[in-house]
Amino acid sequence: DQQVKQNSPSLSVQEGRISILNCDYTNSMFDYFLWYKKYPAEGPTFLISISSIKDKNEDGRFTVFLNKSAKHLSLHIVPSQPGDSAVYFCAASASPYSGAGSYQLTFGKGTKLSVIP
Amino acid sequence: DVKVTQSSRYLVKRTGEKVFLECVQDMDHENMFWYRQDPGLGLRLIYFSYDVKMKEKGDIPEGYSVSREKKERFSLILESASTNQTSMYLCASSSMDRLNTEAFFGQGTRLTVV
C-alpha cells in the first residue's frame, strides 16, 4: 500500500508556462512534506518543503501548496525552464514527537517533468 | 555545505559475491539512510540508523544488512548479491536537531549484478 502517491508518471510543459506536479498521501500522521528533484545518475536534491501548519510555501519559482483535508499537495513551477526537466519526488515524514517515532522519509514514485523549449 | 559521499559511482559484481557499499557524511548528522531507486518504483527505504550501532529495517531489508560503527559512516552490505539487486543505491543523512528535516543524498551507486 502506497502511502505517498504521484499518479502522473510524466508531464510535458512548454518553456515559460506553469508546471504543476501533484502528490497525494494516505497516512494522517504525516506532517512534513518535501519535494526533491533528481537528474539521471545523480542523487536527489532537496527543493522545497512544507509543514502541516502551513498551506503554502514559496521559494523563488517554486511554490508548494498543501491541502490537509484532501491529503493533497502540489508543486508549482513558474515559469518552467528547460533546466527544470528532471524527475520530481514527493516525500513525507511524521514528526517523531507525533508518536510515530520515525525520521524516515516516505517517497512517491516520481513524476518525470519535461520542459520543452 | 552538507556532503554525503558514496564510495563508488558504478559497480559490477557477480552473483553470490558479498558487496559493500560505503557512505560517509561530513555534517555530524545523527540519521543515515539507504534507499534503492528502481524505474517505476521510486525510492524505497532499505535500512536506516539514528545512532551509532543502531539500525532499523525499512520497507525492503531482505537480502541486505548494514553497519554503523562510526557516526559519519553507514555501510550497506549485500550478503550474497543477486541479479534482482541490480539497482541505483542512494545514501542519505539528516539531522535530529529540528523536527522533520530534509535528508541530503549522496550521488548514488549504480550496482549491476551479473
PDB file of C-alpha atoms in Angstrom:
ATOM      1  CA  ASP A   1       0.000   0.000   0.000  1.00  0.00           C
ATOM      2  CA  GLN A   2       1.467   3.247  -1.150  1.00  0.00           C
ATOM      3  CA  GLN A   3       1.345   5.956   1.452  1.00  0.00           C
ATOM      4  CA  VAL A   4       2.591   8.648  -0.923  1.00  0.00           C
ATOM      5  CA  LYS A   5       1.235   8.628  -4.443  1.00  0.00           C
ATOM      6  CA  GLN A   6       2.285  10.530  -7.532  1.00  0.00           C
ATOM      7  CA  ASN A   7      -0.257   9.432 -10.075  1.00  0.00           C
ATOM      8  CA  SER A   8       1.305  11.081 -13.104  1.00  0.00           C
ATOM      9  CA  PRO A   9       4.478   9.285 -14.221  1.00  0.00           C
ATOM     10  CA  SER A  10       5.284  12.057 -16.660  1.00  0.00           C
ATOM     11  CA  LEU A  11       4.405  15.627 -17.568  1.00  0.00           C
ATOM     12  CA  SER A  12       5.380  17.789 -20.539  1.00  0.00           C
ATOM     13  CA  VAL A  13       5.185  21.555 -20.364  1.00  0.00           C
ATOM     14  CA  GLN A  14       6.183  24.362 -22.701  1.00  0.00           C
ATOM     15  CA  GLU A  15       9.011  26.613 -21.569  1.00  0.00           C
ATOM     16  CA  GLY A  16       7.685  29.669 -19.768  1.00  0.00           C
ATOM     17  CA  ARG A  17       4.412  28.030 -18.764  1.00  0.00           C
ATOM     18  CA  ILE A  18       3.433  26.696 -15.355  1.00  0.00           C
ATOM     19  CA  SER A  19       4.288  23.133 -14.302  1.00  0.00           C
ATOM     20  CA  ILE A  20       2.018  21.568 -11.689  1.00  0.00           C
ATOM     21  CA  LEU A  21       3.090  18.331 -10.082  1.00  0.00           C
ATOM     22  CA  ASN A  22       0.665  16.565  -7.775  1.00  0.00           C
ATOM     23  CA  CYS A  23       1.036  14.271  -4.804  1.00  0.00           C
ATOM     24  CA  ASP A  24      -1.484  12.518  -2.553  1.00  0.00           C
ATOM     25  CA  TYR A  25      -0.873  10.826   0.761  1.00  0.00           C
ATOM     26  CA  THR A  26      -2.868   8.466   2.921  1.00  0.00           C
ATOM     27  CA  ASN A  27      -1.103   8.468   6.278  1.00  0.00           C
ATOM     28  CA  SER A  28      -2.702  11.100   8.506  1.00  0.00           C
ATOM     29  CA  MET A  29       0.378  11.052  10.755  1.00  0.00           C
ATOM     30  CA  PHE A  30       2.450  12.729   8.044  1.00  0.00           C
ATOM     31  CA  ASP A  31       3.036  16.330   8.974  1.00  0.00           C
ATOM     32  CA  TYR A  32       6.032  17.380   6.917  1.00  0.00           C
ATOM     33  CA  PHE A  33       6.274  17.235   3.164  1.00  0.00           C
ATOM     34  CA  LEU A  34       9.169  17.705   0.795  1.00  0.00           C
ATOM     35  CA  TRP A  35       9.893  17.832  -2.889  1.00  0.00           C
ATOM     36  CA  TYR A  36      13.112  16.512  -4.355  1.00  0.00           C
ATOM     37  CA  LYS A  37      14.464  16.881  -7.855  1.00  0.00           C
ATOM     38  CA  LYS A  38      16.587  14.186  -9.450  1.00  0.00           C
ATOM     39  CA  TYR A  39      18.671  14.212 -12.592  1.00  0.00           C
ATOM     40  CA  PRO A  40      19.785  10.900 -14.152  1.00  0.00           C
ATOM     41  CA  ALA A  41      22.816   9.302 -12.486  1.00  0.00           C
ATOM     42  CA  GLU A  42      22.719  11.794  -9.597  1.00  0.00           C
ATOM     43  CA  GLY A  43      21.289  11.727  -6.116  1.00  0.00           C
ATOM     44  CA  PRO A  44      18.065  13.623  -5.369  1.00  0.00           C
ATOM     45  CA  THR A  45      18.448  17.225  -4.286  1.00  0.00           C
ATOM     46  CA  PHE A  46      16.096  18.924  -1.880  1.00  0.00           C
ATOM     47  CA  LEU A  47      13.871  21.530  -3.474  1.00  0.00           C
ATOM     48  CA  ILE A  48      11.242  22.817  -1.082  1.00  0.00           C
ATOM     49  CA  SER A  49       9.288  21.667   1.940  1.00  0.00           C
ATOM     50  CA  ILE A  50       6.139  22.496   3.850  1.00  0.00           C
ATOM     51  CA  SER A  51       4.976  21.832   7.368  1.00  0.00           C
ATOM     52  CA  SER A  52       1.403  20.780   8.015  1.00  0.00           C
ATOM     53  CA  ILE A  53       0.778  24.007   9.932  1.00  0.00           C
ATOM     54  CA  LYS A  54       1.047  25.907   6.649  1.00  0.00           C
ATOM     55  CA  ASP A  55      -0.870  25.699   3.430  1.00  0.00           C
ATOM     56  CA  LYS A  56       1.662  27.377   1.171  1.00  0.00           C
ATOM     57  CA  ASN A  57       5.399  27.819   0.958  1.00  0.00           C
ATOM     58  CA  GLU A  58       7.173  29.765  -1.732  1.00  0.00           C
ATOM     59  CA  ASP A  59      10.807  29.855  -2.825  1.00  0.00           C
ATOM     60  CA  GLY A  60      11.527  31.755  -5.996  1.00  0.00           C
ATOM     61  CA  ARG A  61       9.895  30.000  -8.936  1.00  0.00           C
ATOM     62  CA  PHE A  62       8.770  27.100  -6.741  1.00  0.00           C
ATOM     63  CA  THR A  63       5.619  27.045  -4.630  1.00  0.00           C
ATOM     64  CA  VAL A  64       4.215  24.123  -2.696  1.00  0.00           C
ATOM     65  CA  PHE A  65       0.564  24.023  -1.708  1.00  0.00           C
ATOM     66  CA  LEU A  66      -0.829  21.720   0.959  1.00  0.00           C
ATOM     67  CA  ASN A  67      -4.487  20.765   1.342  1.00  0.00           C
ATOM     68  CA  LYS A  68      -4.615  18.744   4.555  1.00  0.00           C
ATOM     69  CA  SER A  69      -8.287  17.903   4.358  1.00  0.00           C
ATOM     70  CA  ALA A  70      -7.783  16.390   0.926  1.00  0.00           C
ATOM     71  CA  LYS A  71      -4.381  14.931   1.846  1.00  0.00           C
ATOM     72  CA  HIS A  72      -3.010  16.518  -1.283  1.00  0.00           C
ATOM     73  CA  LEU A  73      -0.040  18.664  -2.123  1.00  0.00           C
ATOM     74  CA  SER A  74       1.193  20.192  -5.309  1.00  0.00           C
ATOM     75  CA  LEU A  75       4.366  21.796  -6.589  1.00  0.00           C
ATOM     76  CA  HIS A  76       4.062  24.748  -8.928  1.00  0.00           C
ATOM     77  CA  ILE A  77       6.993  25.859 -11.060  1.00  0.00           C
ATOM     78  CA  VAL A  78       6.560  29.247 -12.709  1.00  0.00           C
ATOM     79  CA  PRO A  79       7.936  29.922 -15.230  1.00  0.00           C
ATOM     80  CA  SER A  80       9.170  26.499 -16.273  1.00  0.00           C
ATOM     81  CA  GLN A  81      12.656  26.307 -17.748  1.00  0.00           C
ATOM     82  CA  PRO A  82      14.376  23.539 -19.735  1.00  0.00           C
ATOM     83  CA  GLY A  83      16.775  23.023 -16.826  1.00  0.00           C
ATOM     84  CA  ASP A  84      13.787  22.001 -14.712  1.00  0.00           C
ATOM     85  CA  SER A  85      13.491  18.803 -16.735  1.00  0.00           C
ATOM     86  CA  ALA A  86      14.056  16.051 -14.181  1.00  0.00           C
ATOM     87  CA  VAL A  87      12.227  13.516 -12.064  1.00  0.00           C
ATOM     88  CA  TYR A  88      10.425  15.090  -9.114  1.00  0.00           C
ATOM     89  CA  PHE A  89       9.777  13.080  -5.983  1.00  0.00           C
ATOM     90  CA  CYS A  90       7.263  13.950  -3.335  1.00  0.00           C
ATOM     91  CA  ALA A  91       8.182  12.774   0.172  1.00  0.00           C
ATOM     92  CA  ALA A  92       6.532  12.832   3.567  1.00  0.00           C
ATOM     93  CA  SER A  93       7.510  12.210   7.139  1.00  0.00           C
ATOM     94  CA  ALA A  94       5.889  12.061  10.540  1.00  0.00           C
ATOM     95  CA  SER A  95       7.264  14.099  13.378  1.00  0.00           C
ATOM     96  CA  PRO A  96       8.925  11.922  15.979  1.00  0.00           C
ATOM     97  CA  TYR A  97       7.002  13.983  18.517  1.00  0.00           C
ATOM     98  CA  SER A  98       3.737  12.851  16.977  1.00  0.00           C
ATOM     99  CA  GLY A  99       4.349   9.424  18.390  1.00  0.00           C
ATOM    100  CA  ALA A 100       5.130   7.872  15.048  1.00  0.00           C
ATOM    101  CA  GLY A 101       8.742   7.648  16.148  1.00  0.00           C
ATOM    102  CA  SER A 102      10.404   7.870  12.818  1.00  0.00           C
ATOM    103  CA  TYR A 103      12.548  10.326  10.918  1.00  0.00           C
ATOM    104  CA  GLN A 104      12.347   8.392   7.720  1.00  0.00           C
ATOM    105  CA  LEU A 105      11.008   9.874   4.526  1.00  0.00           C
ATOM    106  CA  THR A 106       8.412   8.001   2.520  1.00  0.00           C
ATOM    107  CA  PHE A 107       8.699   8.757  -1.183  1.00  0.00           C
ATOM    108  CA  GLY A 108       6.309   8.668  -4.076  1.00  0.00           C
ATOM    109  CA  LYS A 109       7.271   7.000  -7.335  1.00  0.00           C
ATOM    110  CA  GLY A 110       8.180  10.256  -9.009  1.00  0.00           C
ATOM    111  CA  THR A 111       6.975  12.347 -11.934  1.00  0.00           C
ATOM    112  CA  LYS A 112       9.248  12.958 -14.894  1.00  0.00           C
ATOM    113  CA  LEU A 113       8.925  16.568 -15.984  1.00  0.00           C
ATOM    114  CA  SER A 114       9.975  17.547 -19.481  1.00  0.00           C
ATOM    115  CA  VAL A 115      10.108  21.252 -20.268  1.00  0.00           C
ATOM    116  CA  ILE A 116      10.053  21.806 -23.999  1.00  0.00           C
ATOM    117  CA  PRO A 117      11.988  24.818 -25.332  1.00  0.00           C
TER     118      PRO A 117
ATOM    119  CA  ASP B   1      27.569  22.634   2.694  1.00  0.00           C
ATOM    120  CA  VAL B   2      26.395  19.139   3.518  1.00  0.00           C
ATOM    121  CA  LYS B   3      28.321  16.450   1.795  1.00  0.00           C
ATOM    122  CA  VAL B   4      27.271  12.831   1.546  1.00  0.00           C
ATOM    123  CA  THR B   5      29.796  10.735  -0.317  1.00  0.00           C
ATOM    124  CA  GLN B   6      29.273   7.251  -1.638  1.00  0.00           C
ATOM    125  CA  SER B   7      32.412   5.245  -2.292  1.00  0.00           C
ATOM    126  CA  SER B   8      31.604   4.203  -5.858  1.00  0.00           C
ATOM    127  CA  ARG B   9      29.533   5.638  -8.704  1.00  0.00           C
ATOM    128  CA  TYR B  10      29.401   2.354 -10.623  1.00  0.00           C
ATOM    129  CA  LEU B  11      29.953  -1.234  -9.522  1.00  0.00           C
ATOM    130  CA  VAL B  12      29.694  -4.549 -11.328  1.00  0.00           C
ATOM    131  CA  LYS B  13      29.594  -7.665  -9.169  1.00  0.00           C
ATOM    132  CA  ARG B  14      28.975 -11.335  -9.747  1.00  0.00           C
ATOM    133  CA  THR B  15      26.034 -13.293  -8.378  1.00  0.00           C
ATOM    134  CA  GLY B  16      26.834 -14.654  -4.933  1.00  0.00           C
ATOM    135  CA  GLU B  17      29.511 -12.096  -4.114  1.00  0.00           C
ATOM    136  CA  LYS B  18      29.427 -10.167  -0.859  1.00  0.00           C
ATOM    137  CA  VAL B  19      29.144  -6.480  -1.705  1.00  0.00           C
ATOM    138  CA  PHE B  20      29.916  -3.490   0.472  1.00  0.00           C
ATOM    139  CA  LEU B  21      28.560  -0.021  -0.303  1.00  0.00           C
ATOM    140  CA  GLU B  22      30.082   2.713   1.793  1.00  0.00           C
ATOM    141  CA  CYS B  23      28.670   6.109   2.659  1.00  0.00           C
ATOM    142  CA  VAL B  24      30.257   8.961   4.577  1.00  0.00           C
ATOM    143  CA  GLN B  25      28.695  12.255   5.667  1.00  0.00           C
ATOM    144  CA  ASP B  26      30.539  15.273   6.999  1.00  0.00           C
ATOM    145  CA  MET B  27      27.763  17.158   8.803  1.00  0.00           C
ATOM    146  CA  ASP B  28      27.649  15.240  12.063  1.00  0.00           C
ATOM    147  CA  HIS B  29      24.131  14.027  11.232  1.00  0.00           C
ATOM    148  CA  GLU B  30      22.544  11.508  13.542  1.00  0.00           C
ATOM    149  CA  ASN B  31      20.326   9.842  10.929  1.00  0.00           C
ATOM    150  CA  MET B  32      21.574   7.920   7.945  1.00  0.00           C
ATOM    151  CA  PHE B  33      19.581   6.007   5.357  1.00  0.00           C
ATOM    152  CA  TRP B  34      19.986   3.591   2.479  1.00  0.00           C
ATOM    153  CA  TYR B  35      17.448   3.670  -0.349  1.00  0.00           C
ATOM    154  CA  ARG B  36      17.271   1.955  -3.681  1.00  0.00           C
ATOM    155  CA  GLN B  37      15.719   3.500  -6.747  1.00  0.00           C
ATOM    156  CA  ASP B  38      14.165   1.418  -9.488  1.00  0.00           C
ATOM    157  CA  PRO B  39      12.200   2.595 -12.541  1.00  0.00           C
ATOM    158  CA  GLY B  40       8.525   2.928 -11.742  1.00  0.00           C
ATOM    159  CA  LEU B  41       9.054   2.146  -8.066  1.00  0.00           C
ATOM    160  CA  GLY B  42      10.510   5.385  -6.756  1.00  0.00           C
ATOM    161  CA  LEU B  43      12.820   5.394  -3.734  1.00  0.00           C
ATOM    162  CA  ARG B  44      12.378   2.546  -1.313  1.00  0.00           C
ATOM    163  CA  LEU B  45      13.965   2.512   2.127  1.00  0.00           C
ATOM    164  CA  ILE B  46      16.199  -0.463   2.865  1.00  0.00           C
ATOM    165  CA  TYR B  47      17.602   0.399   6.299  1.00  0.00           C
ATOM    166  CA  PHE B  48      18.180   3.454   8.414  1.00  0.00           C
ATOM    167  CA  SER B  49      20.168   4.294  11.502  1.00  0.00           C
ATOM    168  CA  TYR B  50      19.550   7.032  14.065  1.00  0.00           C
ATOM    169  CA  ASP B  51      22.701   6.495  16.091  1.00  0.00           C
ATOM    170  CA  VAL B  52      25.979   4.621  16.124  1.00  0.00           C
ATOM    171  CA  LYS B  53      25.406   0.866  16.246  1.00  0.00           C
ATOM    172  CA  MET B  54      21.637   1.404  15.949  1.00  0.00           C
ATOM    173  CA  LYS B  55      19.711   0.250  12.904  1.00  0.00           C
ATOM    174  CA  GLU B  56      16.113  -0.124  11.848  1.00  0.00           C
ATOM    175  CA  LYS B  57      14.653  -2.078   8.949  1.00  0.00           C
ATOM    176  CA  GLY B  58      12.984  -0.122   6.228  1.00  0.00           C
ATOM    177  CA  ASP B  59      10.493  -1.367   3.683  1.00  0.00           C
ATOM    178  CA  ILE B  60      12.724  -3.831   1.817  1.00  0.00           C
ATOM    179  CA  PRO B  61      15.512  -5.132   4.118  1.00  0.00           C
ATOM    180  CA  GLU B  62      15.605  -8.687   2.798  1.00  0.00           C
ATOM    181  CA  GLY B  63      18.998  -9.640   1.393  1.00  0.00           C
ATOM    182  CA  TYR B  64      20.708  -6.623   2.974  1.00  0.00           C
ATOM    183  CA  SER B  65      22.408  -5.758   6.220  1.00  0.00           C
ATOM    184  CA  VAL B  66      24.006  -2.552   7.484  1.00  0.00           C
ATOM    185  CA  SER B  67      26.774  -1.434   9.762  1.00  0.00           C
ATOM    186  CA  ARG B  68      27.273   1.842  11.602  1.00  0.00           C
ATOM    187  CA  GLU B  69      30.391   1.733  13.706  1.00  0.00           C
ATOM    188  CA  LYS B  70      31.083   5.461  13.458  1.00  0.00           C
ATOM    189  CA  LYS B  71      28.663   8.348  13.327  1.00  0.00           C
ATOM    190  CA  GLU B  72      29.812   9.552   9.928  1.00  0.00           C
ATOM    191  CA  ARG B  73      29.836   6.190   8.156  1.00  0.00           C
ATOM    192  CA  PHE B  74      26.981   3.905   7.168  1.00  0.00           C
ATOM    193  CA  SER B  75      27.639   0.752   5.182  1.00  0.00           C
ATOM    194  CA  LEU B  76      25.195  -1.334   3.210  1.00  0.00           C
ATOM    195  CA  ILE B  77      26.075  -4.994   2.783  1.00  0.00           C
ATOM    196  CA  LEU B  78      24.651  -7.368   0.231  1.00  0.00           C
ATOM    197  CA  GLU B  79      25.374 -10.723   1.830  1.00  0.00           C
ATOM    198  CA  SER B  80      25.087 -12.699  -1.423  1.00  0.00           C
ATOM    199  CA  ALA B  81      24.398 -10.493  -4.403  1.00  0.00           C
ATOM    200  CA  SER B  82      21.612 -11.494  -6.750  1.00  0.00           C
ATOM    201  CA  THR B  83      20.551 -10.113 -10.109  1.00  0.00           C
ATOM    202  CA  ASN B  84      17.381  -8.621  -8.612  1.00  0.00           C
ATOM    203  CA  GLN B  85      19.612  -6.372  -6.521  1.00  0.00           C
ATOM    204  CA  THR B  86      20.793  -4.568  -9.639  1.00  0.00           C
ATOM    205  CA  SER B  87      19.708  -1.032  -8.892  1.00  0.00           C
ATOM    206  CA  MET B  88      20.686   2.540  -8.049  1.00  0.00           C
ATOM    207  CA  TYR B  89      21.571   2.757  -4.356  1.00  0.00           C
ATOM    208  CA  LEU B  90      21.268   6.076  -2.579  1.00  0.00           C
ATOM    209  CA  CYS B  91      22.616   7.009   0.814  1.00  0.00           C
ATOM    210  CA  ALA B  92      21.217   9.960   2.745  1.00  0.00           C
ATOM    211  CA  SER B  93      21.703  11.692   6.065  1.00  0.00           C
ATOM    212  CA  SER B  94      19.675  14.098   8.154  1.00  0.00           C
ATOM    213  CA  SER B  95      19.842  15.879  11.448  1.00  0.00           C
ATOM    214  CA  MET B  96      17.759  15.357  14.564  1.00  0.00           C
ATOM    215  CA  ASP B  97      18.331  18.962  15.592  1.00  0.00           C
ATOM    216  CA  ARG B  98      14.950  20.098  14.372  1.00  0.00           C
ATOM    217  CA  LEU B  99      11.665  18.438  13.740  1.00  0.00           C
ATOM    218  CA  ASN B 100      11.231  16.919  10.337  1.00  0.00           C
ATOM    219  CA  THR B 101      14.317  17.941   8.492  1.00  0.00           C
ATOM    220  CA  GLU B 102      15.219  17.267   4.904  1.00  0.00           C
ATOM    221  CA  ALA B 103      17.587  14.439   4.055  1.00  0.00           C
ATOM    222  CA  PHE B 104      20.690  15.101   1.981  1.00  0.00           C
ATOM    223  CA  PHE B 105      21.605  12.493  -0.582  1.00  0.00           C
ATOM    224  CA  GLY B 106      24.829  11.168  -1.990  1.00  0.00           C
ATOM    225  CA  GLN B 107      25.416  10.903  -5.725  1.00  0.00           C
ATOM    226  CA  GLY B 108      24.278   7.286  -5.874  1.00  0.00           C
ATOM    227  CA  THR B 109      25.914   3.973  -6.712  1.00  0.00           C
ATOM    228  CA  ARG B 110      24.728   2.156  -9.810  1.00  0.00           C
ATOM    229  CA  LEU B 111      25.186  -1.542  -8.958  1.00  0.00           C
ATOM    230  CA  THR B 112      24.941  -4.207 -11.623  1.00  0.00           C
ATOM    231  CA  VAL B 113      24.924  -7.849 -10.553  1.00  0.00           C
ATOM    232  CA  VAL B 114      25.761 -10.257 -13.368  1.00  0.00           C
TER     233      VAL B 114
END
